[in-house]
mmCIF file of C-alpha atoms in Angstrom:
data_model
loop_
_atom_site.group_PDB
_atom_site.id
_atom_site.type_symbol
_atom_site.label_atom_id
_atom_site.label_comp_id
_atom_site.label_asym_id
_atom_site.label_seq_id
_atom_site.Cartn_x
_atom_site.Cartn_y
_atom_site.Cartn_z
ATOM 1 C CA UNK Y 81 225.840 -16.628 135.242
ATOM 2 C CA UNK Y 82 228.652 -17.973 135.356
ATOM 3 C CA UNK Y 83 231.074 -21.485 134.268
ATOM 4 C CA UNK Y 84 233.402 -21.336 136.643
ATOM 5 C CA UNK Y 85 233.198 -23.376 139.353
ATOM 6 C CA UNK Y 86 231.761 -23.879 142.788
ATOM 7 C CA UNK Y 87 235.100 -25.041 144.713
ATOM 8 C CA UNK Y 88 236.802 -21.716 142.235
ATOM 9 C CA UNK Y 89 235.096 -18.952 143.448
ATOM 10 C CA UNK Y 90 234.856 -19.926 146.834
ATOM 11 C CA UNK Y 91 238.717 -18.783 147.345
ATOM 12 C CA UNK Y 92 237.695 -15.389 146.160
ATOM 13 C CA UNK Y 93 237.643 -13.135 149.342
ATOM 14 C CA UNK Y 94 233.586 -11.335 149.335
ATOM 15 C CA UNK Y 95 232.214 -8.064 149.085
ATOM 16 C CA UNK Y 96 231.275 -7.245 152.262
ATOM 17 C CA UNK Y 97 227.685 -5.696 150.760
ATOM 18 C CA UNK Y 98 226.922 -7.712 147.765
ATOM 19 C CA UNK Y 99 228.183 -10.808 149.151
ATOM 20 C CA UNK Y 100 230.036 -11.553 145.725
ATOM 21 C CA UNK Y 101 233.280 -12.791 145.276
ATOM 22 C CA UNK Y 102 235.428 -10.105 144.234
ATOM 23 C CA UNK Y 103 238.786 -9.588 142.663
ATOM 24 C CA UNK Y 104 241.025 -6.418 142.907
ATOM 25 C CA UNK Y 105 244.532 -7.073 142.698
ATOM 26 C CA UNK Y 106 246.092 -8.862 138.329
ATOM 27 C CA UNK Y 107 247.375 -11.334 141.352
ATOM 28 C CA UNK Y 108 244.201 -12.082 142.716
ATOM 29 C CA UNK Y 109 242.451 -12.198 138.606
ATOM 30 C CA UNK Y 110 245.262 -14.512 137.449
ATOM 31 C CA UNK Y 111 245.142 -17.717 139.979
ATOM 32 C CA UNK Y 112 240.763 -17.510 140.036
ATOM 33 C CA UNK Y 113 242.215 -17.808 136.486
ATOM 34 C CA UNK Y 114 244.224 -20.861 136.592
ATOM 35 C CA UNK Y 115 241.196 -22.949 138.313
ATOM 36 C CA UNK Y 116 238.467 -21.715 135.855
ATOM 37 C CA UNK Y 117 239.321 -24.532 132.963
ATOM 38 C CA UNK Y 118 236.107 -26.144 130.490
ATOM 39 C CA UNK Y 119 238.635 -27.329 128.481
ATOM 40 C CA UNK Y 120 242.409 -27.447 126.383
ATOM 41 C CA UNK Y 121 241.483 -23.976 124.693
ATOM 42 C CA UNK Y 122 239.463 -22.789 128.384
ATOM 43 C CA UNK Y 123 243.351 -23.718 129.688
ATOM 44 C CA UNK Y 124 245.335 -21.711 127.171
ATOM 45 C CA UNK Y 125 243.884 -18.860 127.087
ATOM 46 C CA UNK Y 126 243.318 -18.511 130.530
ATOM 47 C CA UNK Y 127 246.488 -19.424 131.422
ATOM 48 C CA UNK Y 128 247.799 -16.581 128.773
ATOM 49 C CA UNK Y 129 245.194 -14.166 130.789
ATOM 50 C CA UNK Y 130 247.029 -14.663 133.452
ATOM 51 C CA UNK Y 131 250.034 -13.430 131.481
ATOM 52 C CA UNK Y 132 249.218 -10.107 130.531
ATOM 53 C CA UNK Y 133 248.140 -10.028 134.957
ATOM 54 C CA UNK Y 134 251.269 -11.061 135.902
ATOM 55 C CA UNK Y 135 252.338 -8.058 133.065
ATOM 56 C CA UNK Y 136 250.355 -5.979 133.950
ATOM 57 C CA UNK Y 137 250.573 -5.912 137.994
ATOM 58 C CA UNK Y 138 254.091 -5.189 137.289
ATOM 59 C CA UNK Y 139 253.503 -1.992 135.381
ATOM 60 C CA UNK Y 140 250.846 -0.812 137.262
ATOM 61 C CA UNK Y 141 253.941 -0.992 140.114
ATOM 62 C CA UNK Y 142 256.838 0.689 138.679
ATOM 63 C CA UNK Y 143 254.113 3.369 137.536
ATOM 64 C CA UNK Y 144 253.800 3.857 140.999
ATOM 65 C CA UNK Y 145 257.134 3.899 142.000
ATOM 66 C CA UNK Y 146 258.439 6.150 138.669
ATOM 67 C CA UNK Y 147 256.955 7.091 135.856
ATOM 68 C CA UNK Y 148 260.250 8.073 134.302
ATOM 69 C CA UNK Y 149 261.091 6.803 130.556
ATOM 70 C CA UNK Y 150 264.224 4.723 131.001
ATOM 71 C CA UNK Y 151 261.999 2.813 134.754
ATOM 72 C CA UNK Y 152 259.119 2.323 132.719
ATOM 73 C CA UNK Y 153 259.676 1.901 128.939
ATOM 74 C CA UNK Y 154 261.025 -1.206 129.376
ATOM 75 C CA UNK Y 155 258.225 -2.474 132.242
ATOM 76 C CA UNK Y 156 256.249 -1.034 128.677
ATOM 77 C CA UNK Y 157 257.786 -2.944 126.314
ATOM 78 C CA UNK Y 158 257.799 -6.305 127.517
ATOM 79 C CA UNK Y 159 253.924 -5.054 128.185
ATOM 80 C CA UNK Y 160 253.910 -5.000 124.033
ATOM 81 C CA UNK Y 161 255.689 -8.541 124.116
ATOM 82 C CA UNK Y 162 252.645 -10.586 125.987
ATOM 83 C CA UNK Y 163 250.301 -9.307 123.911
ATOM 84 C CA UNK Y 164 251.456 -9.783 120.599
ATOM 85 C CA UNK Y 165 252.194 -13.232 121.638
ATOM 86 C CA UNK Y 166 248.419 -13.369 123.124
ATOM 87 C CA UNK Y 167 247.067 -11.939 120.710
ATOM 88 C CA UNK Y 168 248.687 -13.956 117.293
ATOM 89 C CA UNK Y 169 246.864 -17.185 120.648
ATOM 90 C CA UNK Y 170 244.139 -15.647 120.157
ATOM 91 C CA UNK Y 171 244.079 -15.242 116.535
ATOM 92 C CA UNK Y 172 244.754 -19.000 115.733
ATOM 93 C CA UNK Y 173 241.915 -19.775 118.490
ATOM 94 C CA UNK Y 174 239.984 -22.569 116.226
ATOM 95 C CA UNK Y 175 235.784 -22.068 114.283
ATOM 96 C CA UNK Y 176 234.534 -22.139 117.525
ATOM 97 C CA UNK Y 177 235.678 -18.950 119.145
ATOM 98 C CA UNK Y 178 236.206 -16.933 116.040
ATOM 99 C CA UNK Y 179 231.907 -17.375 115.807
ATOM 100 C CA UNK Y 180 231.536 -15.477 119.069
ATOM 101 C CA UNK Y 181 230.672 -12.429 118.630
ATOM 102 C CA UNK Y 182 232.917 -11.686 122.235
ATOM 103 C CA UNK Y 183 235.892 -12.769 119.874
ATOM 104 C CA UNK Y 184 235.610 -9.406 117.944
ATOM 105 C CA UNK Y 185 235.311 -7.703 120.358
ATOM 106 C CA UNK Y 186 238.239 -8.494 122.492
ATOM 107 C CA UNK Y 187 240.493 -8.798 119.544
ATOM 108 C CA UNK Y 188 238.955 -5.184 119.398
ATOM 109 C CA UNK Y 189 240.354 -4.548 123.394
ATOM 110 C CA UNK Y 190 243.606 -6.204 122.691
ATOM 111 C CA UNK Y 191 244.321 -3.341 120.085
ATOM 112 C CA UNK Y 192 242.676 -1.121 121.247
ATOM 113 C CA UNK Y 193 245.847 -2.082 124.387
ATOM 114 C CA UNK Y 194 248.367 -1.802 122.073
ATOM 115 C CA UNK Y 195 248.312 1.205 120.362
ATOM 116 C CA UNK Y 196 247.371 3.026 123.547
ATOM 117 C CA UNK Y 197 251.048 1.524 125.029
ATOM 118 C CA UNK Y 198 251.945 3.079 121.653
ATOM 119 C CA UNK Y 199 250.900 5.702 122.134
ATOM 120 C CA UNK Y 200 252.225 6.816 125.634
ATOM 121 C CA UNK Y 201 255.669 4.784 124.563
ATOM 122 C CA UNK Y 202 255.861 7.288 121.128
ATOM 123 C CA UNK Y 203 254.000 10.521 122.705
ATOM 124 C CA UNK Y 204 256.369 11.740 125.241
ATOM 125 C CA UNK Y 205 258.163 14.618 124.100
ATOM 126 C CA UNK Y 206 261.993 14.330 123.873
ATOM 127 C CA UNK Y 207 262.899 16.509 126.564
ATOM 128 C CA UNK Y 208 259.943 15.108 129.122
ATOM 129 C CA UNK Y 209 261.376 12.950 131.317
ATOM 130 C CA UNK Y 210 258.504 10.978 132.772
ATOM 131 C CA UNK Y 211 256.080 9.379 130.647
ATOM 132 C CA UNK Y 212 252.829 10.996 130.060
ATOM 133 C CA UNK Y 213 250.281 7.376 131.218
ATOM 134 C CA UNK Y 214 250.318 7.103 135.841
ATOM 135 C CA UNK Y 215 249.216 3.399 137.110
ATOM 136 C CA UNK Y 216 245.130 4.275 137.444
ATOM 137 C CA UNK Y 217 245.065 5.266 133.454
ATOM 138 C CA UNK Y 218 246.841 2.355 132.778
ATOM 139 C CA UNK Y 219 245.193 -0.306 135.340
ATOM 140 C CA UNK Y 220 241.490 0.943 134.127
ATOM 141 C CA UNK Y 221 243.077 0.256 130.783
ATOM 142 C CA UNK Y 222 244.212 -2.926 130.880
ATOM 143 C CA UNK Y 223 240.830 -4.093 133.668
ATOM 144 C CA UNK Y 224 239.338 -3.061 131.183
ATOM 145 C CA UNK Y 225 241.411 -6.106 128.505
ATOM 146 C CA UNK Y 226 240.666 -8.520 130.589
ATOM 147 C CA UNK Y 227 237.783 -8.078 131.929
ATOM 148 C CA UNK Y 228 237.217 -8.775 128.340
ATOM 149 C CA UNK Y 229 239.115 -12.077 127.737
ATOM 150 C CA UNK Y 230 237.118 -13.084 130.684
ATOM 151 C CA UNK Y 231 233.346 -13.195 129.314
ATOM 152 C CA UNK Y 232 234.382 -14.641 126.447
ATOM 153 C CA UNK Y 233 236.430 -17.267 128.223
ATOM 154 C CA UNK Y 234 233.245 -18.370 130.027
ATOM 155 C CA UNK Y 235 230.998 -17.626 126.811
ATOM 156 C CA UNK Y 236 233.732 -19.785 125.410
ATOM 157 C CA UNK Y 237 232.548 -22.308 128.100
ATOM 158 C CA UNK Y 238 228.747 -21.766 128.283
ATOM 159 C CA UNK Y 239 228.717 -21.602 124.953
ATOM 160 C CA UNK Y 240 230.443 -26.231 125.749
ATOM 161 C CA UNK Y 241 227.314 -27.084 128.267
ATOM 162 C CA UNK Y 242 224.847 -26.460 125.527
ATOM 163 C CA UNK Y 243 222.004 -28.809 125.168
ATOM 164 C CA UNK Y 244 223.312 -29.715 121.687
ATOM 165 C CA UNK Y 245 226.426 -27.104 120.721
ATOM 166 C CA UNK Y 246 226.067 -28.621 116.999
ATOM 167 C CA UNK Y 247 223.264 -26.377 116.662
ATOM 168 C CA UNK Y 248 225.495 -23.540 115.979
ATOM 169 C CA UNK Y 249 224.210 -20.606 115.968
ATOM 170 C CA UNK Y 250 223.606 -16.811 115.895
ATOM 171 C CA UNK Y 251 220.953 -15.298 118.056
ATOM 172 C CA UNK Y 252 220.340 -12.504 115.145
ATOM 173 C CA UNK Y 253 218.592 -14.991 112.972
ATOM 174 C CA UNK Y 254 215.532 -15.845 115.419
ATOM 175 C CA UNK Y 255 215.060 -12.146 115.533
ATOM 176 C CA UNK Y 256 211.663 -11.073 113.539
ATOM 177 C CA UNK Y 257 212.699 -8.176 110.848
ATOM 178 C CA UNK Y 258 211.454 -5.614 113.004
ATOM 179 C CA UNK Y 259 214.203 -6.034 116.091
ATOM 180 C CA UNK Y 260 216.381 -6.971 113.482
ATOM 181 C CA UNK Y 261 216.035 -3.465 111.858
ATOM 182 C CA UNK Y 262 216.427 -1.601 115.643
ATOM 183 C CA UNK Y 263 219.861 -4.885 116.639
ATOM 184 C CA UNK Y 264 221.226 -2.985 112.960
ATOM 185 C CA UNK Y 265 219.899 0.750 114.323
ATOM 186 C CA UNK Y 266 222.194 0.256 117.437
ATOM 187 C CA UNK Y 267 224.879 -1.190 116.177
ATOM 188 C CA UNK Y 268 225.511 1.360 113.750
ATOM 189 C CA UNK Y 269 224.733 3.839 116.346
ATOM 190 C CA UNK Y 270 227.478 2.497 118.649
ATOM 191 C CA UNK Y 271 230.254 2.159 115.639
ATOM 192 C CA UNK Y 272 230.151 5.745 115.388
#
């Protein structure tokens, strides 16, 4: 269940088949994030995600026009700058955020996007005028990153709404030994 205020989700366009709110542009995501705040950290985090979304929208638009190195490289470099600033903000969040499982997953996703952009910039042969990334490929990577960020904000806001936020503990501690073994086994398979 999302913690976004009902008034925020009602402003989104709805899918005619599921009748659920949907976001199909980075600008729509940015608009949603501006209205979905629980506290100051969430507000700043949402603004940062909005900046990432706006920058990603610019890169996608640029890639749709041309994949020429001279045209796209500055856009990707600007995206890296925004990513680095956002990552620095995320790394400096307080222990409440860092205690969430989704926090580490989001940092990994940010790093993955940064590495992908670096590969797209570096791995083009010197004689190639076009970079090896398409608008669709970049858009997919950007949406994944932004989705992970939205998940982190949502989980954090859900944590704030708990009855007793001082009693923070992992659900893993409540599991029985056989369940813990299964979770650890699953986690090891996932990491391979």
